[in-house]
PDB file of C-alpha atoms in Angstrom:
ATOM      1  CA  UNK A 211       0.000   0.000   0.000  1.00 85.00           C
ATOM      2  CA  UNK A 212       1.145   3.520  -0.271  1.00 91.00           C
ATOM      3  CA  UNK A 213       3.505   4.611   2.374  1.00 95.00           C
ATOM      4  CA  UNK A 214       3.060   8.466   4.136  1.00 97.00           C
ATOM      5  CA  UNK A 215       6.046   9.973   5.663  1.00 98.00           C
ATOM      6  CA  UNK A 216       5.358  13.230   7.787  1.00 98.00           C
ATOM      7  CA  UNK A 217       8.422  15.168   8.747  1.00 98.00           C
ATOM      8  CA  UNK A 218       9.375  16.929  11.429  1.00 98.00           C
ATOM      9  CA  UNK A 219       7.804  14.311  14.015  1.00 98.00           C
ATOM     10  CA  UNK A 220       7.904  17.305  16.748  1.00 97.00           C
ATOM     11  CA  UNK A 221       8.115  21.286  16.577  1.00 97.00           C
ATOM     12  CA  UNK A 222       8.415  23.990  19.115  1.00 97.00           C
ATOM     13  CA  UNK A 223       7.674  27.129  17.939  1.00 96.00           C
ATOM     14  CA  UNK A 224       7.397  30.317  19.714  1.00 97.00           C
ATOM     15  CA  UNK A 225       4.775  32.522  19.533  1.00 97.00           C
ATOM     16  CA  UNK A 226       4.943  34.494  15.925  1.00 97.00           C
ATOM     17  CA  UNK A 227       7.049  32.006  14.162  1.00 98.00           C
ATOM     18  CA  UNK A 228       6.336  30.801  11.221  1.00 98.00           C
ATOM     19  CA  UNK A 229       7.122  26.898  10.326  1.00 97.00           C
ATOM     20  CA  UNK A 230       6.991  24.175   7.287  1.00 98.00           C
ATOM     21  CA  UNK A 231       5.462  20.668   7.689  1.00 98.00           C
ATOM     22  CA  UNK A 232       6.454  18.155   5.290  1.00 98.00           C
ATOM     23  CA  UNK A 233       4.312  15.167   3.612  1.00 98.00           C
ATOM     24  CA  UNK A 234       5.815  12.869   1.931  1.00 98.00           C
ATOM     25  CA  UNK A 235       3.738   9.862  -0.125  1.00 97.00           C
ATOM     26  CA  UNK A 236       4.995   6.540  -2.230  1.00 95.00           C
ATOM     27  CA  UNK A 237       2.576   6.838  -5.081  1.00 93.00           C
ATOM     28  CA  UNK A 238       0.328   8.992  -7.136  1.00 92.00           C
ATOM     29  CA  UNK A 239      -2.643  10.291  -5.642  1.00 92.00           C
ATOM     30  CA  UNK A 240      -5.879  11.965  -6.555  1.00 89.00           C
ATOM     31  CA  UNK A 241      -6.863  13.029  -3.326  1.00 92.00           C
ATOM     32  CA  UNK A 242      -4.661  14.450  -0.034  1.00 95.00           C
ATOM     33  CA  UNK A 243      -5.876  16.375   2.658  1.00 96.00           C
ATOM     34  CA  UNK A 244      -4.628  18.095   5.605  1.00 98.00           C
ATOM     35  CA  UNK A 245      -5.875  17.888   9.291  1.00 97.00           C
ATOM     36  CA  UNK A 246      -5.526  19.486  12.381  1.00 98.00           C
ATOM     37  CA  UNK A 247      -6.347  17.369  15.265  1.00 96.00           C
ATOM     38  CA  UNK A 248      -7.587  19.554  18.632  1.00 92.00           C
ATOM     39  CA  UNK A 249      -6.863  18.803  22.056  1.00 88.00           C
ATOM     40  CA  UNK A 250     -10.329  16.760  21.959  1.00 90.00           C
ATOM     41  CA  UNK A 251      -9.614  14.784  19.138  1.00 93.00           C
ATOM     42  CA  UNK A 252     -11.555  16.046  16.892  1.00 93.00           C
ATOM     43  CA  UNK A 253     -10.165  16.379  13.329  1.00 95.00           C
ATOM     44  CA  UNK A 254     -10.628  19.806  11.906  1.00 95.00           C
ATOM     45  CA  UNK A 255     -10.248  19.817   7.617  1.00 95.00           C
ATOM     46  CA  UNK A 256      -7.402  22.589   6.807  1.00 97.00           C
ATOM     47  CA  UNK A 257      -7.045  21.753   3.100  1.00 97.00           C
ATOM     48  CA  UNK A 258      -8.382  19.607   0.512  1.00 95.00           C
ATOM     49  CA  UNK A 259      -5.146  19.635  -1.852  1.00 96.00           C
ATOM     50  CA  UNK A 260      -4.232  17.075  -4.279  1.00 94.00           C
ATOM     51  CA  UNK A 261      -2.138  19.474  -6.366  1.00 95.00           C
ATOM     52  CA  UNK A 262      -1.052  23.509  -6.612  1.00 97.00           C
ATOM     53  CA  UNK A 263      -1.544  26.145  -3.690  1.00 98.00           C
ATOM     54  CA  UNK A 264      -4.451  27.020  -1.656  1.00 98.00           C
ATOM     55  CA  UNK A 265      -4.164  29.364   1.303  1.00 98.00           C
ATOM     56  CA  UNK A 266      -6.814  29.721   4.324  1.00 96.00           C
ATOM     57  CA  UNK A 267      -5.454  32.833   6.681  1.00 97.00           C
ATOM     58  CA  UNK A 268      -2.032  32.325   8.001  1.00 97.00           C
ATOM     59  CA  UNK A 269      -2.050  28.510   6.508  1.00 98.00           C
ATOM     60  CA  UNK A 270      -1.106  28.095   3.175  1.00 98.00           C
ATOM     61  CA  UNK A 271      -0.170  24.069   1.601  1.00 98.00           C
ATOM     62  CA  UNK A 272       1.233  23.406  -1.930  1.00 98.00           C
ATOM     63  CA  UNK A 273       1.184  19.900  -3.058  1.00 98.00           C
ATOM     64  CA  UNK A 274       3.702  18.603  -6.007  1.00 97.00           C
ATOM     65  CA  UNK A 275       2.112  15.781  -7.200  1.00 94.00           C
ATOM     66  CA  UNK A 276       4.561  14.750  -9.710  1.00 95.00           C
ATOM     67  CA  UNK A 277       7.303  14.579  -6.915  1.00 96.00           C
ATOM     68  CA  UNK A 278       5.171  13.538  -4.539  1.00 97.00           C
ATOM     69  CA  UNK A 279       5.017  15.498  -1.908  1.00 98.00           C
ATOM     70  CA  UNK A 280       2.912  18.115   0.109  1.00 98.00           C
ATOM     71  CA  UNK A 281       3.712  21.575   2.133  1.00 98.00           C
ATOM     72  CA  UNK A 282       2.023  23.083   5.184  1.00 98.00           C
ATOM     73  CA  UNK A 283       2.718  26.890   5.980  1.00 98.00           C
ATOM     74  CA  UNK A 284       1.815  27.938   9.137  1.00 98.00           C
ATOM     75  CA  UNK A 285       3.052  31.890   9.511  1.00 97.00           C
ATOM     76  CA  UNK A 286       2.899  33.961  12.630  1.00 98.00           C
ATOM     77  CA  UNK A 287       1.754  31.081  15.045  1.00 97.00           C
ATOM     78  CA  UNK A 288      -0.534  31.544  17.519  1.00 97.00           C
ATOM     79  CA  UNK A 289      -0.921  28.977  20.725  1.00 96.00           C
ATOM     80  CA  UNK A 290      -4.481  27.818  19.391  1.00 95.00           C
ATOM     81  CA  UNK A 291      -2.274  26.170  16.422  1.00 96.00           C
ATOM     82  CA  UNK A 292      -1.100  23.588  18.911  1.00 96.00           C
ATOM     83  CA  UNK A 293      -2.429  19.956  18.143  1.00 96.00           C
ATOM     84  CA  UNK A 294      -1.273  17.403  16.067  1.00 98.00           C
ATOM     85  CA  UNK A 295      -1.212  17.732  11.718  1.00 98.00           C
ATOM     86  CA  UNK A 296      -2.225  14.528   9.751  1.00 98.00           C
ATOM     87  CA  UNK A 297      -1.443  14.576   6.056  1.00 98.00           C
ATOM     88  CA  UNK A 298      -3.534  12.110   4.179  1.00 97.00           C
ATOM     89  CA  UNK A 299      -3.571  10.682   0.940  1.00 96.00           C
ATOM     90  CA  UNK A 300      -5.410   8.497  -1.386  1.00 91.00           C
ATOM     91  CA  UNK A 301      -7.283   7.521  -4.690  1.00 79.00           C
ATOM     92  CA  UNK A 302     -10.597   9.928  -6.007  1.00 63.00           C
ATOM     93  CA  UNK A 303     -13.287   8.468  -3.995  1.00 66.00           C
ATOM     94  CA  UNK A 304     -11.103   5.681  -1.723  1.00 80.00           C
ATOM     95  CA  UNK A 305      -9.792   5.390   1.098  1.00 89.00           C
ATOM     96  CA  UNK A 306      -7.095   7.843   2.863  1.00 93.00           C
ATOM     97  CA  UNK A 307      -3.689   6.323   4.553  1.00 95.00           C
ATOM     98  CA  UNK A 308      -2.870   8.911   6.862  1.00 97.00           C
ATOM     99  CA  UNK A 309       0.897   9.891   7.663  1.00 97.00           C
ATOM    100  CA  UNK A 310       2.202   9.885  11.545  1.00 97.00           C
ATOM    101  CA  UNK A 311       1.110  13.032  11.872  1.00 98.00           C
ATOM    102  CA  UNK A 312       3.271  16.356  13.507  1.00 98.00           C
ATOM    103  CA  UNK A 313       2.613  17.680  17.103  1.00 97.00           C
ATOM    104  CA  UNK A 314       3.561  21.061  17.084  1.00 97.00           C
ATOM    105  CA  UNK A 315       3.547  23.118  20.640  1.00 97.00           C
ATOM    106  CA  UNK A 316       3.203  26.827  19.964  1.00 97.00           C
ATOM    107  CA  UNK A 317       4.826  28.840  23.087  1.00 97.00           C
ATOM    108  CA  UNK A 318       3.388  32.059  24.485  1.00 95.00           C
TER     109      UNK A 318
ATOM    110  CA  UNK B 293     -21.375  22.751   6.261  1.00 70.00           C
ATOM    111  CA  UNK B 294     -20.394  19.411   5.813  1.00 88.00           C
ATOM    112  CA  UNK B 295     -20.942  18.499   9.756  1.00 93.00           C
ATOM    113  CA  UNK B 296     -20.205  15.071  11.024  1.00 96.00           C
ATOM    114  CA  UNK B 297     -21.817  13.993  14.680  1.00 96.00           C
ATOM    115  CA  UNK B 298     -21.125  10.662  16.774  1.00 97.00           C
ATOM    116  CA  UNK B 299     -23.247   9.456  19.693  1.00 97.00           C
ATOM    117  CA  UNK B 300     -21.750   9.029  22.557  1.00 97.00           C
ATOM    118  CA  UNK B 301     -18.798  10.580  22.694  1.00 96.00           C
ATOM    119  CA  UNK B 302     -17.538   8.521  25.595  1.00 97.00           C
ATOM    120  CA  UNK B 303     -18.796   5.225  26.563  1.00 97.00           C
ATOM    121  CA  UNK B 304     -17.475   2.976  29.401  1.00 97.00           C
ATOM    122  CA  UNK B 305     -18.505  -0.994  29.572  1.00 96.00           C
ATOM    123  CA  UNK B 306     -18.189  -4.158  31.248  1.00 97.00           C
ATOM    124  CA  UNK B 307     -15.911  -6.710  29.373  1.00 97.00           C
ATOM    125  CA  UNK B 308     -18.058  -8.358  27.691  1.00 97.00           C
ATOM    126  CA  UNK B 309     -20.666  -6.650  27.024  1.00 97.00           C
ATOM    127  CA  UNK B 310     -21.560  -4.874  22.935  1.00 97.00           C
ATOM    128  CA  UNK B 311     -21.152  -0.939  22.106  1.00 98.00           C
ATOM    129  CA  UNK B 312     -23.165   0.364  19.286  1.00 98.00           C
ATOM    130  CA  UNK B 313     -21.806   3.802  17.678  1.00 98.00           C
ATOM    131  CA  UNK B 314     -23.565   6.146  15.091  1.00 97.00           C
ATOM    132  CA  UNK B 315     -21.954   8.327  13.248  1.00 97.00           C
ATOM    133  CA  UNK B 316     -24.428  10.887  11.094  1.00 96.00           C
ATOM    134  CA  UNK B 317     -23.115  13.530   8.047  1.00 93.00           C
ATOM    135  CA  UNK B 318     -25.768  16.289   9.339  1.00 94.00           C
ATOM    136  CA  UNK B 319     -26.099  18.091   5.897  1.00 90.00           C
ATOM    137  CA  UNK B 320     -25.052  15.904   3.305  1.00 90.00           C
ATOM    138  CA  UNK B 321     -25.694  12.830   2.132  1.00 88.00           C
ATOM    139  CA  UNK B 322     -22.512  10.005   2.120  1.00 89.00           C
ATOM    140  CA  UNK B 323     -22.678   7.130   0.059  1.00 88.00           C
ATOM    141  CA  UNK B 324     -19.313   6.404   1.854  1.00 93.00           C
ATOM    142  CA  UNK B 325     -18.349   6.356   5.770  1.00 95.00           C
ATOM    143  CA  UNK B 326     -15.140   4.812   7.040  1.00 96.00           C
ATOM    144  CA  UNK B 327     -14.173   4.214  10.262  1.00 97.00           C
ATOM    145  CA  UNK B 328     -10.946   4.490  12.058  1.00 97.00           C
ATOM    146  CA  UNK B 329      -8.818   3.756  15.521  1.00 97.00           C
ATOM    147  CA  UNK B 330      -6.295   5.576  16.856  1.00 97.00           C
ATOM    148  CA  UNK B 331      -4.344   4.339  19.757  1.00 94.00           C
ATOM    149  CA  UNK B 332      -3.022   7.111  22.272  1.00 92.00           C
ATOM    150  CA  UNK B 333      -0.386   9.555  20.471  1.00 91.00           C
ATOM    151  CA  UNK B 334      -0.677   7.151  17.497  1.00 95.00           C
ATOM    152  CA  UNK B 335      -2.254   8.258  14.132  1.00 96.00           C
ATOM    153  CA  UNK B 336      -5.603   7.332  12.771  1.00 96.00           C
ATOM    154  CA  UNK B 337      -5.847   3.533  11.982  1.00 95.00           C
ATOM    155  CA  UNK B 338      -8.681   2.683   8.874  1.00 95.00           C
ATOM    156  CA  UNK B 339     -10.481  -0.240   9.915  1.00 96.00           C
ATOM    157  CA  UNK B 340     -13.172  -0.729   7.062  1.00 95.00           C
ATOM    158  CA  UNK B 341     -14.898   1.185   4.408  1.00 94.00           C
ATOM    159  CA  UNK B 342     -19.043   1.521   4.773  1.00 92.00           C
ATOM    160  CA  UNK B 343     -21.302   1.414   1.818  1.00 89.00           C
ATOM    161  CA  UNK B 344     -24.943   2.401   1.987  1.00 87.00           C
ATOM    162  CA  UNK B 345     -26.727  -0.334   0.871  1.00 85.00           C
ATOM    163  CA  UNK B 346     -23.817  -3.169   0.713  1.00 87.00           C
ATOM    164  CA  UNK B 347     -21.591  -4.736   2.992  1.00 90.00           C
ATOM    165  CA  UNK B 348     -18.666  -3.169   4.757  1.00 93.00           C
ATOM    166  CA  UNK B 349     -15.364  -3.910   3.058  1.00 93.00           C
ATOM    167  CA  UNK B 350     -12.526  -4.454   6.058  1.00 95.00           C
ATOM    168  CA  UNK B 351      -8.752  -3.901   6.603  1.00 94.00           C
ATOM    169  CA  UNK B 352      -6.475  -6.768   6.651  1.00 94.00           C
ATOM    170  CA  UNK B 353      -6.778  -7.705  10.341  1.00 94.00           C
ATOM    171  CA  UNK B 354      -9.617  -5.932  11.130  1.00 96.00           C
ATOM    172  CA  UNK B 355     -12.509  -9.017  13.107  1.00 94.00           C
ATOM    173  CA  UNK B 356     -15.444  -8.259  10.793  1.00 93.00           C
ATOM    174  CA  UNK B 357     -17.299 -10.645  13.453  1.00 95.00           C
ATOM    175  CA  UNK B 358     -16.205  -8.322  16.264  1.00 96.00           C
ATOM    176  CA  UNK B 359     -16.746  -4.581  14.813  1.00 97.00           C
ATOM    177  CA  UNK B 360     -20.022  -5.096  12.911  1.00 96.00           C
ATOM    178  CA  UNK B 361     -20.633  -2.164  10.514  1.00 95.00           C
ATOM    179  CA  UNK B 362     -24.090  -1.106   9.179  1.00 92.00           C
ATOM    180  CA  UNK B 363     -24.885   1.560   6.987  1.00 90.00           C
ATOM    181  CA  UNK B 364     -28.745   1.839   6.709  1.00 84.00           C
ATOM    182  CA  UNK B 365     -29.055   4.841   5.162  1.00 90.00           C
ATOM    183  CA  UNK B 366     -27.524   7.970   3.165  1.00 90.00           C
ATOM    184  CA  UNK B 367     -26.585   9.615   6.172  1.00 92.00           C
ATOM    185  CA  UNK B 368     -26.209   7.064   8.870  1.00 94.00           C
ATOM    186  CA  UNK B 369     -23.515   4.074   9.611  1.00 95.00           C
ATOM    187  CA  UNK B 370     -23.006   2.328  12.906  1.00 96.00           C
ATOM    188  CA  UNK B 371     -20.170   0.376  14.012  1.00 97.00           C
ATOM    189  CA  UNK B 372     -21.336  -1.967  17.087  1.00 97.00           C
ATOM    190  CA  UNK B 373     -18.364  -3.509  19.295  1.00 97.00           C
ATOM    191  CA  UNK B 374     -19.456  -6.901  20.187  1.00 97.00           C
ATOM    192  CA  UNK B 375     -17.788  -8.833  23.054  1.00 96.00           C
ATOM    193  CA  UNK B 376     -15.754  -5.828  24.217  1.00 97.00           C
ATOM    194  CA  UNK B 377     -12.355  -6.406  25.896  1.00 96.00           C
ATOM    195  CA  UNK B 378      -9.648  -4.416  27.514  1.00 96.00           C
ATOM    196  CA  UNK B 379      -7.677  -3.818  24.890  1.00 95.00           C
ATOM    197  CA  UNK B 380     -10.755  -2.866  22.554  1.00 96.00           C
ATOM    198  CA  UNK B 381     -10.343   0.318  24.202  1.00 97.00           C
ATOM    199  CA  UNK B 382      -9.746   3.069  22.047  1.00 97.00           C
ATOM    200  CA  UNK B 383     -10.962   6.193  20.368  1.00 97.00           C
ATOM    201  CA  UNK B 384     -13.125   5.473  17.415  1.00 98.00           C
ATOM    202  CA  UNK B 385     -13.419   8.299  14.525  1.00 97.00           C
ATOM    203  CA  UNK B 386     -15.934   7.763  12.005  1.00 97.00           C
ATOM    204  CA  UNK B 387     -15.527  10.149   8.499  1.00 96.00           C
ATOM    205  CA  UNK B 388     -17.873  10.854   5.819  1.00 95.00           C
ATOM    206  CA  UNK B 389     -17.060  11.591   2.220  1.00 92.00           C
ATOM    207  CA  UNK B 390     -18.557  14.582  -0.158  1.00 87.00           C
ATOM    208  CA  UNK B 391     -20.143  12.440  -3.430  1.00 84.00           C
ATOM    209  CA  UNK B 392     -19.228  15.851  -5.179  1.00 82.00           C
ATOM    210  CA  UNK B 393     -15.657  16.539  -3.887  1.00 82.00           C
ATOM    211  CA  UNK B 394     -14.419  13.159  -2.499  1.00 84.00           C
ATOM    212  CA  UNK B 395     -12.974  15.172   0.688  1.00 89.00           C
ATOM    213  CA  UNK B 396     -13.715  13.209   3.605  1.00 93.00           C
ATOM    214  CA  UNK B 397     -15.480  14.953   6.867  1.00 95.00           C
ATOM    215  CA  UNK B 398     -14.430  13.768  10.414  1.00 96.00           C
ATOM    216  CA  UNK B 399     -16.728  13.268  13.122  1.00 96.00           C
ATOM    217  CA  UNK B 400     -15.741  14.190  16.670  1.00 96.00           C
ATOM    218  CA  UNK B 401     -15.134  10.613  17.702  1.00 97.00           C
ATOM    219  CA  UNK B 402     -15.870   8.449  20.530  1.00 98.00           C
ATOM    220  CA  UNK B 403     -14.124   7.473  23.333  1.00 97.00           C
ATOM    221  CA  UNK B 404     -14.340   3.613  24.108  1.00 97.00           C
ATOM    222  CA  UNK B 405     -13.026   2.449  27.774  1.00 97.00           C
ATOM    223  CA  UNK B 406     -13.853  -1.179  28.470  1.00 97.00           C
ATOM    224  CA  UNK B 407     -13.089  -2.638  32.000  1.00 96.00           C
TER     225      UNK B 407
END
């Protein structure tokens, strides 16, 4: 099956900084989204982005399909970004293999 | 739009005993739910696919005796836990996908503690 690779596995940012997660994926895909998960659990849809640049306030992704690989820019932090980030990828209309996901701790 | 509720959210049995969960898409209707575990700090697990109308396709491993999956109607799936045990526990996320878009919705997911 296809593999997701999320990189880094951990980031500490302080408050204002701006970072770049990294999602990796072993095969073509029609379909990859982005996730934060809350405190709660619950899974909160940041970008539906199987290919090009969409941007959402201070997030912004850009997915390159032909290399495989997806961006997440989060500028000028803010402690409510805190959670964990799932990339996920799959086939138009299948299922999604989700990556290992990045916690990221935003400092006051 | 594109809302996703689960009932309960948290849910503690006796080993043993069976745990129904429903998982609704509140303004659109999903041909396809799927249903996932995640294990503490771990990430999100698929166990099977749901299709309205037709049986549940599961993941290699997954006890299709043990998590029975029904999906009844355009907008509903359940996944009952049958003969819960310890290490059944778990939280249990159900998603919904858009027909239009394919983008799957996430509902808030339930918290399973058997004892």
């Amino acid at each position: 099956g296809i593999q997701v690779e999320q990189s880094p596995p951990d980031l500490i940012l302080q408050e204002g900084a701006n970072s770049t997660l990294r999602c990796n994926f072993s095969d073509s895909v029609n379909n990859l989204q982005w996730f934060h998960q809350n405190p709660w659990g619950q899974l909160i849809n940041l970008f539906y982005i199987p290919s090009g640049t969409k941007q959402n306030g201070r997030l912004s992704a850009t997915t390159v399909a032909t290399e495989r690989y997806s961006l997440l820019y989060i500028s000028s932090s803010q402690t409510t970004d805190s959670g964990v980030y799932f990339c996920a990828v799959g086939a138009a209309g299948n299922k999604l293999t989700f990556g290992g996901g990045t916690r990221v701790l935003v400092k006051p | 739009g594109a809302v996703v509720s689960q009932h309960p959210s948290r849910v503690i049995c006796k080993s043993g005993t069976s745990v129904k969960i429903e998982c609704r898409s509140l303004d659109f209707q999903a041909t396809t739910m799927f249903w996932y575990r995640q294990f503490p700090k771990q990430s999100l697990m698929l166990m099977a696919t749901s299709n309205e109308g037709s049986k549940a396709t599961y993941e290699q491993g997954v006890e299709k005796d043990k998590f029975l999956i029904n999906h009844a109607s355009l907008t509903l799936s359940t996944l009952t836990v049958t003969s819960a045990h310890p290490e059944d526990s778990s939280f249990y996320i159900c998603s919904a996908q858009s027909e239009r878009t394919y983008e799957q919705y996430f509902g808030p997911g339930t918290r399973l503690t058997v004892t």
